[in-house]
CSV table of C-alpha atoms in Angstrom, one decimal:
chain,number,residue,atom,x,y,z
A,200,UNK,CA,0.0,0.0,0.0
A,201,UNK,CA,1.3,3.4,-0.9
A,202,UNK,CA,1.2,5.7,2.1
A,203,UNK,CA,1.3,9.5,2.2
A,204,UNK,CA,4.6,10.9,3.4
A,205,UNK,CA,2.7,13.9,4.6
A,206,UNK,CA,1.8,13.9,8.3
A,207,UNK,CA,-0.1,16.2,10.6
A,208,UNK,CA,1.6,19.2,12.1
A,209,UNK,CA,1.0,17.6,15.5
A,210,UNK,CA,3.1,14.6,14.5
A,211,UNK,CA,5.7,16.9,12.9
A,212,UNK,CA,5.9,18.8,16.2
A,213,UNK,CA,6.4,15.6,18.1
A,214,UNK,CA,9.4,14.7,15.9
A,215,UNK,CA,10.9,18.1,16.3
A,216,UNK,CA,10.4,18.1,20.1
A,217,UNK,CA,11.5,14.5,20.7
A,218,UNK,CA,13.7,13.8,17.7
A,219,UNK,CA,12.0,10.4,17.7
A,220,UNK,CA,11.1,9.4,14.2
A,221,UNK,CA,9.0,6.4,15.4
A,222,UNK,CA,6.2,8.7,16.6
A,223,UNK,CA,5.6,9.8,13.0
A,224,UNK,CA,2.4,8.2,11.6
A,225,UNK,CA,1.9,7.8,7.9
A,226,UNK,CA,-1.7,8.1,6.8
A,227,UNK,CA,-3.0,6.1,3.8
A,228,UNK,CA,-4.7,8.1,1.2
A,229,UNK,CA,-6.8,5.8,-1.0
A,230,UNK,CA,-7.2,8.1,-3.9
A,231,UNK,CA,-3.5,8.9,-4.0
A,232,UNK,CA,-2.8,5.2,-3.9
A,233,UNK,CA,-5.1,4.5,-6.8
A,234,UNK,CA,-3.7,7.5,-8.7
A,235,UNK,CA,-0.3,6.0,-8.4
A,236,UNK,CA,-1.6,2.5,-9.4
A,237,UNK,CA,-3.2,3.8,-12.6
A,238,UNK,CA,-0.3,6.1,-13.6
A,239,UNK,CA,1.6,4.9,-16.7
A,240,UNK,CA,5.2,5.6,-17.3
A,241,UNK,CA,5.5,7.4,-20.5
A,242,UNK,CA,7.1,5.2,-23.2
A,243,UNK,CA,10.2,6.2,-25.0
A,244,UNK,CA,9.1,8.1,-28.1
A,245,UNK,CA,5.5,8.4,-29.1
A,246,UNK,CA,2.9,6.0,-27.8
A,247,UNK,CA,1.6,4.5,-31.0
A,248,UNK,CA,-0.5,1.6,-29.6
A,249,UNK,CA,-2.5,0.5,-26.6
A,250,UNK,CA,0.4,-1.9,-25.7
A,251,UNK,CA,2.9,1.0,-25.5
A,252,UNK,CA,0.7,2.7,-22.9
A,253,UNK,CA,0.2,-0.3,-20.6
A,254,UNK,CA,3.0,0.4,-18.2
A,255,UNK,CA,1.2,1.3,-15.0
A,256,UNK,CA,0.9,-0.9,-11.9
A,257,UNK,CA,-2.6,-2.0,-12.9
A,258,UNK,CA,-1.3,-3.3,-16.2
A,259,UNK,CA,1.7,-5.1,-14.8
A,260,UNK,CA,1.0,-6.2,-11.3
A,261,UNK,CA,-0.5,-9.7,-10.6
A,262,UNK,CA,-4.2,-9.5,-11.7
A,263,UNK,CA,-5.6,-10.6,-8.3
A,264,UNK,CA,-3.7,-7.8,-6.6
A,265,UNK,CA,-5.1,-5.3,-9.0
A,266,UNK,CA,-8.6,-6.6,-8.5
A,267,UNK,CA,-8.2,-6.7,-4.7
A,268,UNK,CA,-7.0,-3.1,-4.5
A,269,UNK,CA,-9.7,-1.9,-6.9
A,270,UNK,CA,-12.4,-3.6,-4.7
A,271,UNK,CA,-10.8,-2.5,-1.4
A,272,UNK,CA,-10.8,1.2,-2.5
A,273,UNK,CA,-14.4,1.2,-3.7
A,274,UNK,CA,-13.8,1.1,-7.4
A,275,UNK,CA,-16.7,-1.1,-8.2
A,276,UNK,CA,-19.1,1.6,-6.9
A,277,UNK,CA,-17.6,4.0,-9.5
A,278,UNK,CA,-15.7,6.2,-7.1
A,279,UNK,CA,-12.4,5.6,-8.7
A,280,UNK,CA,-11.4,6.2,-12.3
A,281,UNK,CA,-10.5,2.8,-13.9
A,282,UNK,CA,-10.1,1.3,-17.3
A,283,UNK,CA,-13.1,-0.3,-18.9
A,284,UNK,CA,-11.6,-3.8,-18.6
A,285,UNK,CA,-11.2,-3.6,-14.8
A,286,UNK,CA,-14.9,-2.9,-14.3
A,287,UNK,CA,-15.7,-5.8,-16.7
A,288,UNK,CA,-13.2,-8.1,-15.0
A,289,UNK,CA,-14.6,-7.3,-11.5
A,290,UNK,CA,-18.1,-8.2,-12.8
A,291,UNK,CA,-16.9,-11.4,-14.4
A,292,UNK,CA,-17.7,-10.2,-17.9
A,293,UNK,CA,-14.1,-10.5,-19.2
A,294,UNK,CA,-12.2,-13.6,-18.4
A,295,UNK,CA,-8.8,-12.0,-17.7
A,296,UNK,CA,-6.9,-8.8,-18.1
A,297,UNK,CA,-4.9,-10.5,-20.9
A,298,UNK,CA,-8.1,-11.2,-22.8
A,299,UNK,CA,-9.1,-7.5,-22.4
A,300,UNK,CA,-5.6,-6.5,-23.7
A,301,UNK,CA,-6.1,-8.7,-26.7
A,302,UNK,CA,-9.4,-7.0,-27.4
A,303,UNK,CA,-7.7,-3.6,-27.2
A,304,UNK,CA,-5.0,-4.7,-29.6
A,305,UNK,CA,-7.6,-6.2,-32.0
A,306,UNK,CA,-9.5,-2.9,-32.1
A,307,UNK,CA,-6.2,-1.1,-32.7
A,308,UNK,CA,-5.0,-3.4,-35.5
A,309,UNK,CA,-8.4,-3.0,-37.3
A,310,UNK,CA,-8.5,0.8,-37.1
A,311,UNK,CA,-4.8,1.6,-37.7
A,312,UNK,CA,-4.8,-0.6,-40.8
A,313,UNK,CA,-7.3,1.8,-42.4
A,314,UNK,CA,-6.3,5.2,-43.8
A,315,UNK,CA,-7.2,8.2,-41.6
A,316,UNK,CA,-7.4,6.5,-38.2
A,317,UNK,CA,-4.9,7.5,-35.5
A,318,UNK,CA,-4.4,6.3,-32.0
A,319,UNK,CA,-4.6,9.1,-29.3
A,320,UNK,CA,-2.7,7.8,-26.3
A,321,UNK,CA,-4.2,9.9,-23.5
A,322,UNK,CA,-7.5,9.6,-21.9
A,323,UNK,CA,-8.9,9.2,-18.4
A,324,UNK,CA,-6.9,7.6,-15.6
A,325,UNK,CA,-5.9,4.0,-16.4
A,326,UNK,CA,-7.4,4.1,-19.9
A,327,UNK,CA,-5.2,3.4,-22.9
A,328,UNK,CA,-6.6,6.1,-25.1
A,329,UNK,CA,-9.0,6.2,-28.1
A,330,UNK,CA,-8.9,6.4,-31.9
A,331,UNK,CA,-9.9,9.3,-34.1
A,332,UNK,CA,-10.8,9.4,-37.7
A,333,UNK,CA,-8.9,12.4,-39.1
A,334,UNK,CA,-10.9,13.0,-42.3
A,335,UNK,CA,-14.1,13.6,-40.2
A,336,UNK,CA,-12.4,16.6,-38.6
A,337,UNK,CA,-13.6,19.2,-41.1
A,338,UNK,CA,-15.8,22.3,-40.8
A,339,UNK,CA,-18.2,22.7,-39.2
A,340,UNK,CA,-17.1,19.7,-37.1
A,341,UNK,CA,-14.9,20.5,-34.2
A,342,UNK,CA,-14.5,16.9,-32.9
A,343,UNK,CA,-13.7,14.0,-35.2
A,344,UNK,CA,-15.4,10.6,-35.2
A,345,UNK,CA,-14.0,8.7,-32.3
A,346,UNK,CA,-13.9,5.1,-31.2
A,347,UNK,CA,-13.6,4.5,-27.4
A,348,UNK,CA,-13.7,1.4,-25.2
A,349,UNK,CA,-16.3,1.0,-22.5
A,350,UNK,CA,-17.6,-1.4,-19.9
A,351,UNK,CA,-21.2,-0.2,-20.4
A,352,UNK,CA,-22.2,-3.0,-22.8
A,353,UNK,CA,-20.7,-6.4,-23.8
A,354,UNK,CA,-19.5,-5.1,-27.2
A,355,UNK,CA,-17.0,-3.0,-25.3
A,356,UNK,CA,-16.8,-0.4,-28.1
A,357,UNK,CA,-18.5,3.0,-28.5
A,358,UNK,CA,-18.5,5.2,-31.6
A,359,UNK,CA,-18.9,8.9,-31.2
A,360,UNK,CA,-19.8,10.6,-34.5
A,361,UNK,CA,-18.1,13.7,-35.6
A,362,UNK,CA,-19.7,16.7,-33.9
A,363,UNK,CA,-19.8,20.5,-33.8
A,364,UNK,CA,-18.3,22.2,-30.7
A,365,UNK,CA,-20.6,22.0,-27.7
A,366,UNK,CA,-23.0,19.5,-29.3
A,367,UNK,CA,-24.2,16.6,-27.4
A,368,UNK,CA,-23.8,13.6,-29.7
A,369,UNK,CA,-24.9,10.2,-28.4
A,370,UNK,CA,-22.4,7.3,-28.4
A,371,UNK,CA,-23.3,4.5,-30.8
A,372,UNK,CA,-22.5,1.1,-29.3
A,373,UNK,CA,-20.7,-1.4,-31.5
A,374,UNK,CA,-21.3,-5.1,-30.8
A,375,UNK,CA,-17.6,-6.1,-31.1
A,376,UNK,CA,-14.5,-6.0,-33.3
A,377,UNK,CA,-16.0,-8.1,-36.1
A,378,UNK,CA,-19.1,-6.0,-36.3
A,379,UNK,CA,-17.0,-2.8,-36.1
A,380,UNK,CA,-15.1,-4.0,-39.2
A,381,UNK,CA,-18.3,-4.5,-41.1
A,382,UNK,CA,-19.7,-1.0,-40.3
A,383,UNK,CA,-16.4,1.0,-40.7
A,384,UNK,CA,-17.2,2.2,-44.2
A,385,UNK,CA,-20.5,3.7,-43.0
A,386,UNK,CA,-18.8,5.3,-40.0
A,387,UNK,CA,-16.1,6.8,-42.1
A,388,UNK,CA,-18.8,8.4,-44.3
A,389,UNK,CA,-20.4,10.3,-41.4
């Protein structure tokens, strides 16, 4: 468990007065602990794939430890930012983290093989990123067509059509990688 190195002024005063470091108490801060667990080390060069972004503790530590910490800190109740696969894994909807990683890699391979799609390696805490369709980024559109990953349905993929600035465009669920491949020509024409 990561513990905060900050301590109360009362404890600090005790150390100053007594010179006794054993009186210092470290206080665990769950959100800081989770923040450190989800933080990825930036890869050398540009992150060009989901695999290159999977460097955080949640991606590399033993799967059971990751699940235990997630559950202990209240992640299942939605209080912590977490990747789509961790929510799905907690609910038993994905068999393993490795299976979720293969899914991410399959989506990446499908999209990056088509002209105009780029991987954007930054997103919310713990997430690997998302994909944008560059040709859809044309006036009056301010946000290009985007493919994101989600735990909100078993297809794990949401498509956000290109939109004008400030518009609320609903996400379109895709039922999986195979089905995404079949509808990509239509998505690219939006």
